[in-house]
């Protein structure tokens, strides 16, 4: 009784999967005796709280560097040096990315699991907040130099970034609608919206668009910290995509068997 329900983990066997909250004990009992193993899952937080905290930090942190606080940059350099237009564009794109995440967390995503360990939120915040500080420091620095190929490079990358952001949003809406409707019989199909046509090639197009956004942001700003962050995101997203792809193969084998997980043909 001293542990609240979301902190309680129950298993049918040691080191086995945790039972979902919706499972009825009667449906598991093959005899009059059943053994359940209890685990204290630790302090838990809701998924909505998890993502709102994780995404609000980068949004605010980047803006603190953008206004060039005197405690971060030298004020004499800040007033003398002209800001290249790409600095303002990068701030707009970065804020747009995380505002989209926040709005989708509130109004689009349907979370199946109610809670996650608090330590996961701390690790996620450390990763996103830490990298945002490093990225924002360099892009907003008074001595920041614009990309090598100038306006053409910035324009092309910004257009690709906006297309990936739009694609990510439409894919998330399609997935949320499929989950909310309760129809589990088939995998989400492309619609008249061109951004959803990626469903024809990959099983996790939301990860494809997410990676595309960060690669585009790297090209647009031509900054090493962004490149490192994009590289780590590719690795993380590919791992998540592989895991989801395996689940999709079990549930939607005919529809998914010819698709890649995240990157068409290559992966």
Coordinates of C-alpha atoms in Angstrom, one line a residue:
X1 CA 0.0 0.0 0.0
X2 CA 2.9 2.5 0.5
X3 CA 3.6 2.6 -3.3
X4 CA 1.1 4.3 -5.6
X5 CA -0.1 2.2 -8.6
X6 CA 2.1 3.7 -11.4
X7 CA 5.2 2.9 -9.2
X8 CA 4.3 -0.8 -8.9
X9 CA 5.8 -3.2 -11.5
X10 CA 4.3 -6.8 -11.6
X11 CA 5.9 -9.7 -13.6
X12 CA 4.8 -13.3 -14.2
X13 CA 8.5 -14.4 -14.0
X14 CA 11.7 -12.9 -12.8
X15 CA 13.2 -10.4 -15.3
X16 CA 10.2 -10.9 -17.6
X17 CA 8.1 -8.1 -19.1
X18 CA 6.0 -5.9 -16.8
X19 CA 2.3 -6.5 -17.0
X20 CA 0.2 -3.7 -18.5
X21 CA -2.3 -1.9 -16.3
X22 CA -5.1 -3.1 -18.4
X23 CA -4.4 -6.8 -17.8
X24 CA -6.9 -8.7 -15.7
X25 CA -5.3 -11.2 -13.3
X26 CA -8.1 -13.7 -14.1
X27 CA -7.1 -13.8 -17.7
X28 CA -3.5 -14.8 -16.7
X29 CA -4.4 -17.5 -14.2
X30 CA -4.2 -21.0 -15.7
X31 CA -4.7 -22.6 -12.3
X32 CA -5.9 -21.6 -8.9
X33 CA -2.4 -20.5 -7.9
X34 CA -0.5 -17.7 -9.6
X35 CA 2.8 -16.1 -8.6
X36 CA 3.4 -12.4 -9.3
X37 CA 6.8 -10.7 -8.8
X38 CA 6.8 -7.2 -7.5
X39 CA 9.3 -4.5 -8.4
X40 CA 9.4 -0.9 -7.2
X41 CA 9.8 1.1 -10.4
X42 CA 10.9 4.2 -8.5
X43 CA 9.5 7.8 -8.8
X44 CA 7.3 8.1 -11.9
X45 CA 6.2 11.1 -14.1
X46 CA 3.5 11.3 -16.7
X47 CA 4.5 11.2 -20.4
X48 CA 2.9 14.7 -20.9
X49 CA 5.0 16.1 -18.1
X50 CA 8.1 14.3 -19.5
X51 CA 7.9 15.8 -22.9
X52 CA 6.7 19.3 -21.9
X53 CA 9.7 19.5 -19.5
X54 CA 12.1 18.1 -22.1
X55 CA 11.1 20.4 -24.9
X56 CA 10.4 23.7 -22.9
X57 CA 14.0 23.8 -21.8
X58 CA 15.6 24.0 -25.3
X59 CA 13.1 26.6 -26.3
X60 CA 13.9 29.0 -23.4
X61 CA 17.6 28.2 -23.3
X62 CA 18.1 29.1 -27.0
X63 CA 16.3 32.4 -26.5
X64 CA 18.6 33.3 -23.6
X65 CA 21.6 32.9 -25.9
X66 CA 19.9 34.7 -28.8
X67 CA 19.4 37.9 -26.8
X68 CA 23.1 37.7 -25.9
X69 CA 23.0 38.1 -22.2
X70 CA 26.0 40.1 -20.7
X71 CA 26.8 37.2 -18.5
X72 CA 27.3 34.9 -21.5
X73 CA 29.0 37.2 -24.2
X74 CA 31.2 40.2 -24.1
X75 CA 29.0 43.2 -24.4
X76 CA 31.5 45.3 -26.4
X77 CA 31.7 42.5 -29.0
X78 CA 28.0 42.0 -29.0
X79 CA 27.2 45.6 -29.8
X80 CA 30.0 46.0 -32.5
X81 CA 29.5 42.8 -34.5
X82 CA 26.7 42.7 -37.1
X83 CA 24.4 39.7 -36.9
X84 CA 24.2 37.7 -40.1
X85 CA 20.6 37.0 -41.2
X86 CA 21.2 33.2 -40.7
X87 CA 21.4 33.8 -37.0
X88 CA 17.8 35.2 -36.9
X89 CA 16.7 32.4 -39.2
X90 CA 18.3 29.7 -37.1
X91 CA 16.5 31.1 -34.0
X92 CA 13.2 31.0 -35.8
X93 CA 13.7 27.4 -37.0
X94 CA 14.9 26.2 -33.6
X95 CA 11.9 27.8 -31.8
X96 CA 9.5 26.4 -34.5
X97 CA 10.8 22.9 -34.0
X98 CA 10.3 22.9 -30.2
X99 CA 7.0 24.8 -30.3
X100 CA 5.7 22.1 -32.7
X101 CA 6.8 19.4 -30.3
X102 CA 5.1 21.1 -27.4
X103 CA 1.8 21.7 -29.3
X104 CA 1.8 18.1 -30.5
X105 CA 2.4 16.8 -27.0
X106 CA -0.7 18.7 -25.8
X107 CA -3.0 18.3 -28.7
X108 CA -1.9 15.4 -31.0
X109 CA -0.1 12.6 -29.3
X110 CA -2.0 9.8 -27.6
X111 CA 0.2 8.2 -25.0
X112 CA -0.4 4.5 -24.4
X113 CA 1.7 4.1 -21.2
X114 CA 0.8 6.5 -18.4
X115 CA 4.1 7.0 -16.7
X116 CA 7.9 6.7 -17.1
X117 CA 10.7 6.7 -14.4
X118 CA 11.8 10.1 -13.3
X119 CA 15.4 9.3 -14.0
X120 CA 14.5 9.0 -17.7
X121 CA 13.2 12.6 -17.7
X122 CA 16.4 13.8 -16.0
X123 CA 18.6 12.0 -18.6
X124 CA 16.5 13.4 -21.5
X125 CA 16.6 16.9 -20.1
X126 CA 20.4 16.7 -19.6
X127 CA 20.8 15.6 -23.2
X128 CA 18.5 18.2 -24.9
X129 CA 19.3 21.1 -22.6
X130 CA 23.0 20.5 -22.6
X131 CA 23.2 20.3 -26.4
X132 CA 21.0 23.3 -26.8
X133 CA 23.3 25.4 -24.7
X134 CA 26.3 24.3 -26.7
X135 CA 24.5 24.8 -30.1
X136 CA 23.1 28.2 -29.1
X137 CA 26.4 29.5 -27.7
X138 CA 28.1 29.1 -31.1
X139 CA 25.4 30.2 -33.4
X140 CA 24.7 33.4 -31.4
X141 CA 28.3 34.2 -30.7
X142 CA 29.4 37.6 -31.9
X143 CA 32.2 36.0 -33.9
X144 CA 30.0 33.5 -35.6
X145 CA 30.8 33.2 -39.3
X146 CA 28.0 32.4 -41.9
X147 CA 28.0 29.2 -44.1
X148 CA 30.6 28.9 -46.8
X149 CA 28.2 29.0 -49.8
X150 CA 26.2 32.0 -48.4
X151 CA 22.6 32.7 -49.2
X152 CA 22.2 29.7 -51.5
X153 CA 23.2 27.2 -48.9
X154 CA 21.1 28.9 -46.2
X155 CA 18.0 29.1 -48.4
X156 CA 18.2 25.5 -49.6
X157 CA 18.7 24.1 -46.0
X158 CA 15.9 26.3 -44.6
X159 CA 13.5 25.1 -47.2
X160 CA 14.4 21.5 -46.5
X161 CA 14.1 22.1 -42.7
X162 CA 10.5 23.6 -43.1
X163 CA 9.5 20.7 -45.4
X164 CA 10.7 18.1 -42.8
X165 CA 8.9 19.9 -40.0
X166 CA 5.7 19.9 -42.0
X167 CA 6.2 16.3 -42.9
X168 CA 6.8 15.3 -39.3
X169 CA 3.7 17.1 -38.1
X170 CA 1.4 15.4 -40.7
X171 CA 2.9 12.0 -40.0
X172 CA 2.3 12.4 -36.2
X173 CA -1.3 13.5 -36.9
X174 CA -1.8 10.4 -39.1
X175 CA -0.4 8.1 -36.5
X176 CA -2.5 9.7 -33.7
X177 CA -5.7 9.4 -35.8
X178 CA -4.9 5.8 -36.5
X179 CA -4.3 5.0 -32.8
X180 CA -7.3 7.1 -31.6
X181 CA -9.7 5.5 -34.0
X182 CA -9.1 2.1 -32.5
X183 CA -8.5 0.5 -35.9
X184 CA -5.6 -1.9 -35.4
X185 CA -6.2 -3.9 -38.5
X186 CA -3.9 -2.1 -40.9
X187 CA -0.8 0.1 -41.0
X188 CA -1.5 3.8 -41.7
X189 CA -1.8 4.4 -45.5
X190 CA -0.7 7.5 -47.4
X191 CA -3.4 10.1 -48.1
X192 CA -3.8 12.9 -50.7
X193 CA -1.2 14.8 -48.5
X194 CA 2.2 14.4 -50.2
X195 CA 4.0 14.4 -46.9
X196 CA 2.4 11.1 -46.0
X197 CA 3.6 9.4 -49.1
X198 CA 6.7 8.4 -47.2
X199 CA 4.6 5.7 -45.6
X200 CA 5.1 3.8 -48.9
X201 CA 8.8 3.5 -48.3
X202 CA 9.4 3.4 -44.5
X203 CA 7.6 2.3 -41.5
X204 CA 8.7 5.2 -39.2
X205 CA 8.6 8.3 -41.5
X206 CA 8.3 10.6 -38.4
X207 CA 11.9 9.6 -37.5
X208 CA 13.0 10.2 -41.1
X209 CA 11.6 13.7 -41.0
X210 CA 13.0 14.4 -37.6
X211 CA 16.5 13.4 -38.7
X212 CA 16.0 15.4 -41.9
X213 CA 15.2 18.5 -39.8
X214 CA 18.5 18.3 -37.9
X215 CA 20.6 17.5 -40.9
X216 CA 19.1 20.6 -42.7
X217 CA 19.7 22.7 -39.6
X218 CA 23.3 21.5 -39.6
X219 CA 23.8 22.6 -43.3
X220 CA 22.0 25.9 -42.6
X221 CA 24.2 26.9 -39.7
X222 CA 27.4 25.0 -40.6
X223 CA 28.2 24.5 -37.0
X224 CA 30.1 21.6 -35.4
X225 CA 27.9 21.2 -32.3
X226 CA 24.8 21.0 -34.5
X227 CA 26.5 18.4 -36.6
X228 CA 27.4 16.3 -33.6
X229 CA 23.9 16.5 -32.3
X230 CA 22.4 15.6 -35.7
X231 CA 24.8 12.5 -35.8
X232 CA 23.7 11.4 -32.3
X233 CA 20.0 11.9 -33.3
X234 CA 20.5 9.7 -36.4
X235 CA 21.9 6.9 -34.2
X236 CA 19.1 7.3 -31.6
X237 CA 16.3 7.5 -34.1
X238 CA 17.6 4.5 -36.1
X239 CA 17.6 2.4 -32.9
X240 CA 14.0 3.5 -32.1
X241 CA 13.0 2.9 -35.7
X242 CA 14.4 -0.6 -35.7
X243 CA 12.6 -1.4 -32.5
X244 CA 9.3 -0.1 -33.8
X245 CA 9.8 -1.8 -37.1
X246 CA 10.0 -5.2 -35.4
X247 CA 6.7 -4.5 -33.6
X248 CA 5.1 -3.4 -36.8
X249 CA 6.2 -6.6 -38.5
X250 CA 4.4 -8.7 -35.9
X251 CA 1.2 -6.6 -36.1
X252 CA 1.1 -5.5 -39.8
X253 CA 3.3 -8.0 -41.6
X254 CA 1.8 -7.9 -45.1
X255 CA 1.8 -4.0 -45.2
X256 CA 5.3 -3.5 -43.6
X257 CA 7.4 -6.4 -44.9
X258 CA 8.7 -4.5 -47.9
X259 CA 9.4 -1.3 -46.1
X260 CA 12.6 0.0 -44.6
X261 CA 12.6 1.1 -41.0
X262 CA 13.7 4.8 -41.3
X263 CA 15.8 5.5 -44.5
X264 CA 14.5 4.1 -47.8
X265 CA 16.7 1.5 -49.5
X266 CA 19.8 2.3 -47.2
X267 CA 18.2 1.4 -43.9

